[in-house]
Amino acid sequence: MKPLYFLTACLFLFAACRKDTVEQGTMELEFRNVAGNQPLTLNTATYQNAEGENFTISAFKYYLSNFSLVKMDNSEVKLPAAYFLVDQANEASRVIKLAAPKGEYRAVKFLVGVDSTRNVSGAQTGALDVVHGMFWSWNSGYIMAKLEGYSPASTAPENRLTFHIGGFRKENSAIQEVLLTAPISLTVESGRLPQLMIDADALAWFNQPFPIKFATTSTIHVPGEDAAKIAANYRNMFRITSVTDL
Amino acid sequence: MIRQAIYIACAFLLIWSCRRNPGVSPGPQPYQLELPPDFPEPVYDISQNPLTVEGIALGRRLFYDPRLSRDSTISCGFCHQQFAAFAHFDHPLSHGIDNRTGIRSVPGLFNLIWQKDFMWDGGVNHLEIQPLTPITDPDEMGEDLAVLISRLNADAKYRSMFKAAFGEGEINSQRLFRALTQFMVTMNSFHSKYDSVKRQAPGVAFTYEEEQGYQVFQQKCASCHKEPLFTDGSFRNNGLPYNAALNDAGRMRITNNTGDYLKFKVPSLRNIMKSPPYMHDGRFYDIFNVFDHYSEGIEQTPTIDPLVQNGIPLTEDEKRHLYFFLSTLTDPGFINNKSLSEILIED
């Protein structure tokens, strides 16, 4: 009988050493960049800002990071650090898969931009690799969001529009927190893939609360008051358009 | 008997399963950095980028490889010359590809792990990303980072060196910057005569002139050029007459704060006799020009530093003594350190 005791003891030991894991699942966020009511098309489509100035968009990209999910009781679950660069020119970048603990959630919270810590932490990898051209070399810090294009109203050379929005310091910070509440709850567990479709409206950059006139503002490429205003505008660019809880 | 056999078999299994994986090579060899006992804690967190013999060797090769520039003519070491404490001897303004010229002088490179901000205006906030600026600046090495990364990935020698230093995987900008950083982390200067005197090394003492100069330094220079680094790392307007041709706003360019107009980083005075010309725009070729500036040449502008506002009067004797003292800050062991010297890259 002795060996059996030994075996049983071993089994208990193994069981005790098993890591306690909360069941993980995935939530998927798909970002669809739009301009007003139309899907965003780079270079070829002409849009109009609230001031009635025509413009085209040649580049449109923004960082998303520091995701949290909000449970039904309004408590927040902070997800592991992850950084994403949504780039209109890169189809795959528009779909973000978040690993999340099993649960029922009602909202998603995230930063548009890169938190201040990662702006002062040296060489990074992945979406934060400076090779993506979203980092100022002469004045260290991430470009949180970038919109480039052309407008006849712009007084810059070649009528360019250059909006490189950044700044991580408290004063004139361009880091924006966004909370999007879903119309129905989303359940994360293994074997399911709840999905949020989110529109990001490029026109919102120039709309409210700080309407932008290209005739006077066509170039921003330093942190500061102007950049912070655009960031305060694009904070409002996101809208959940559909939810799939399957 | 059978039970014994089972126990023995179990013991063997245990030993077998705990053995080292023979397929994995030992990895890069750790490098122990020598740090001075009388300096503050480094700012750069070396534990985030553990130094290895292979990583430092790779960083040194990158530092001296002109192929990091767009037209393969300018390496980091082109402007940062060891005999000038890694400043650019005799050049007031930085040089770059296509005969381009920058707007500021080349700062010496040493004791970088104690530095909080980089560049004359402090625009760069971390040692690891400092190389991004000269590599991509059109007035310096002018290369596109993505192009450089793919060039490195296409080079068999670099692939093997990066693998030896950082393990499997593509060469990315983080590995490039961390390798360069590992080399820069070893560029430390703390073996000057001044250091030997301070550490009471047997048989080392200041001469009369050096001692007099040290006293002048302590009274009139040390509040900005703070020992033992010989800089307090601050940004100040030291009263240099405004240079309209360069129109350099200094620190204000970074902060957008008019209070920072014409302010530049206080440079270290270590190895200063080896690294003329002086000031952010290299306007003074002789250290006595610098003394004369503080003594008689201060220009009054709204952001002038209170410490120099009324000038720092220096007698001819004091200037001479300062010259002798500043010479004790030269670190021949650093200037001639074989492990930092230029290497010829032929493959």
GROMACS .gro file of N, CA and C in nm, chain A residues 137-140 169, chain B residues 104 115-126 130 233-235 250-251 253-255 263-265:
model
   90
  137SER      N    1   1.258   6.312  -3.289
  137SER     CA    2   1.396   6.286  -3.248
  137SER      C    3   1.457   6.408  -3.179
  138TRP      N    4   1.420   6.528  -3.220
  138TRP     CA    5   1.485   6.650  -3.169
  138TRP      C    6   1.424   6.693  -3.036
  139ASN      N    7   1.306   6.642  -3.005
  139ASN     CA    8   1.236   6.681  -2.883
  139ASN      C    9   1.161   6.557  -2.837
  140SER      N   10   1.232   6.467  -2.772
  140SER     CA   11   1.185   6.331  -2.744
  140SER      C   12   1.038   6.324  -2.706
  169ARG      N   13   0.384   6.591  -2.146
  169ARG     CA   14   0.396   6.659  -2.017
  169ARG      C   15   0.262   6.714  -1.974
  350ARG      N   16   2.518   7.380  -3.416
  350ARG     CA   17   2.580   7.375  -3.284
  350ARG      C   18   2.709   7.293  -3.288
  361GLN      N   19   2.390   6.158  -1.719
  361GLN     CA   20   2.325   6.271  -1.783
  361GLN      C   21   2.175   6.246  -1.795
  362LYS      N   22   2.096   6.347  -1.762
  362LYS     CA   23   1.951   6.333  -1.762
  362LYS      C   24   1.893   6.367  -1.899
  363ASP      N   25   1.941   6.476  -1.958
  363ASP     CA   26   1.895   6.519  -2.090
  363ASP      C   27   2.016   6.527  -2.182
  364PHE      N   28   1.990   6.519  -2.311
  364PHE     CA   29   2.098   6.522  -2.409
  364PHE      C   30   2.074   6.633  -2.510
  365MET      N   31   2.179   6.665  -2.585
  365MET     CA   32   2.183   6.777  -2.678
  365MET      C   33   2.198   6.908  -2.600
  366TRP      N   34   2.247   7.013  -2.668
  366TRP     CA   35   2.269   7.142  -2.604
  366TRP      C   36   2.140   7.200  -2.547
  367ASP      N   37   2.025   7.163  -2.608
  367ASP     CA   38   1.898   7.216  -2.560
  367ASP      C   39   1.821   7.115  -2.474
  368GLY      N   40   1.882   6.998  -2.448
  368GLY     CA   41   1.816   6.899  -2.364
  368GLY      C   42   1.692   6.837  -2.427
  369GLY      N   43   1.683   6.842  -2.558
  369GLY     CA   44   1.563   6.792  -2.626
  369GLY      C   45   1.546   6.642  -2.622
  370VAL      N   46   1.654   6.569  -2.597
  370VAL     CA   47   1.645   6.422  -2.597
  370VAL      C   48   1.646   6.375  -2.452
  371ASN      N   49   1.550   6.290  -2.416
  371ASN     CA   50   1.531   6.259  -2.274
  371ASN      C   51   1.585   6.124  -2.229
  372HIS      N   52   1.653   6.052  -2.317
  372HIS     CA   53   1.699   5.918  -2.277
  372HIS      C   54   1.821   5.880  -2.360
  376GLN      N   55   1.909   5.877  -2.790
  376GLN     CA   56   1.995   5.985  -2.836
  376GLN      C   57   2.049   5.960  -2.977
  479GLY      N   58   2.395   7.000  -1.484
  479GLY     CA   59   2.293   6.952  -1.577
  479GLY      C   60   2.183   7.052  -1.608
  480SER      N   61   2.199   7.175  -1.562
  480SER     CA   62   2.093   7.275  -1.582
  480SER      C   63   2.110   7.347  -1.716
  481PHE      N   64   2.012   7.429  -1.749
  481PHE     CA   65   2.016   7.510  -1.872
  481PHE      C   66   2.022   7.655  -1.831
  496GLY      N   67   1.787   7.811  -2.843
  496GLY     CA   68   1.830   7.727  -2.732
  496GLY      C   69   1.717   7.646  -2.674
  497ARG      N   70   1.713   7.639  -2.543
  497ARG     CA   71   1.618   7.555  -2.471
  497ARG      C   72   1.472   7.592  -2.502
  499ARG      N   73   1.338   7.631  -2.775
  499ARG     CA   74   1.293   7.550  -2.888
  499ARG      C   75   1.223   7.423  -2.838
  500ILE      N   76   1.265   7.375  -2.722
  500ILE     CA   77   1.207   7.252  -2.667
  500ILE      C   78   1.087   7.281  -2.580
  501THR      N   79   1.096   7.385  -2.498
  501THR     CA   80   0.991   7.406  -2.397
  501THR      C   81   0.884   7.505  -2.444
  509LYS      N   82   1.895   7.980  -2.354
  509LYS     CA   83   1.955   7.893  -2.252
  509LYS      C   84   2.008   7.764  -2.316
  510PHE      N   85   2.125   7.722  -2.269
  510PHE     CA   86   2.186   7.598  -2.317
  510PHE      C   87   2.235   7.517  -2.197
  511LYS      N   88   2.258   7.391  -2.221
  511LYS     CA   89   2.302   7.303  -2.114
  511LYS      C   90   2.442   7.342  -2.066
   0.00000   0.00000   0.00000
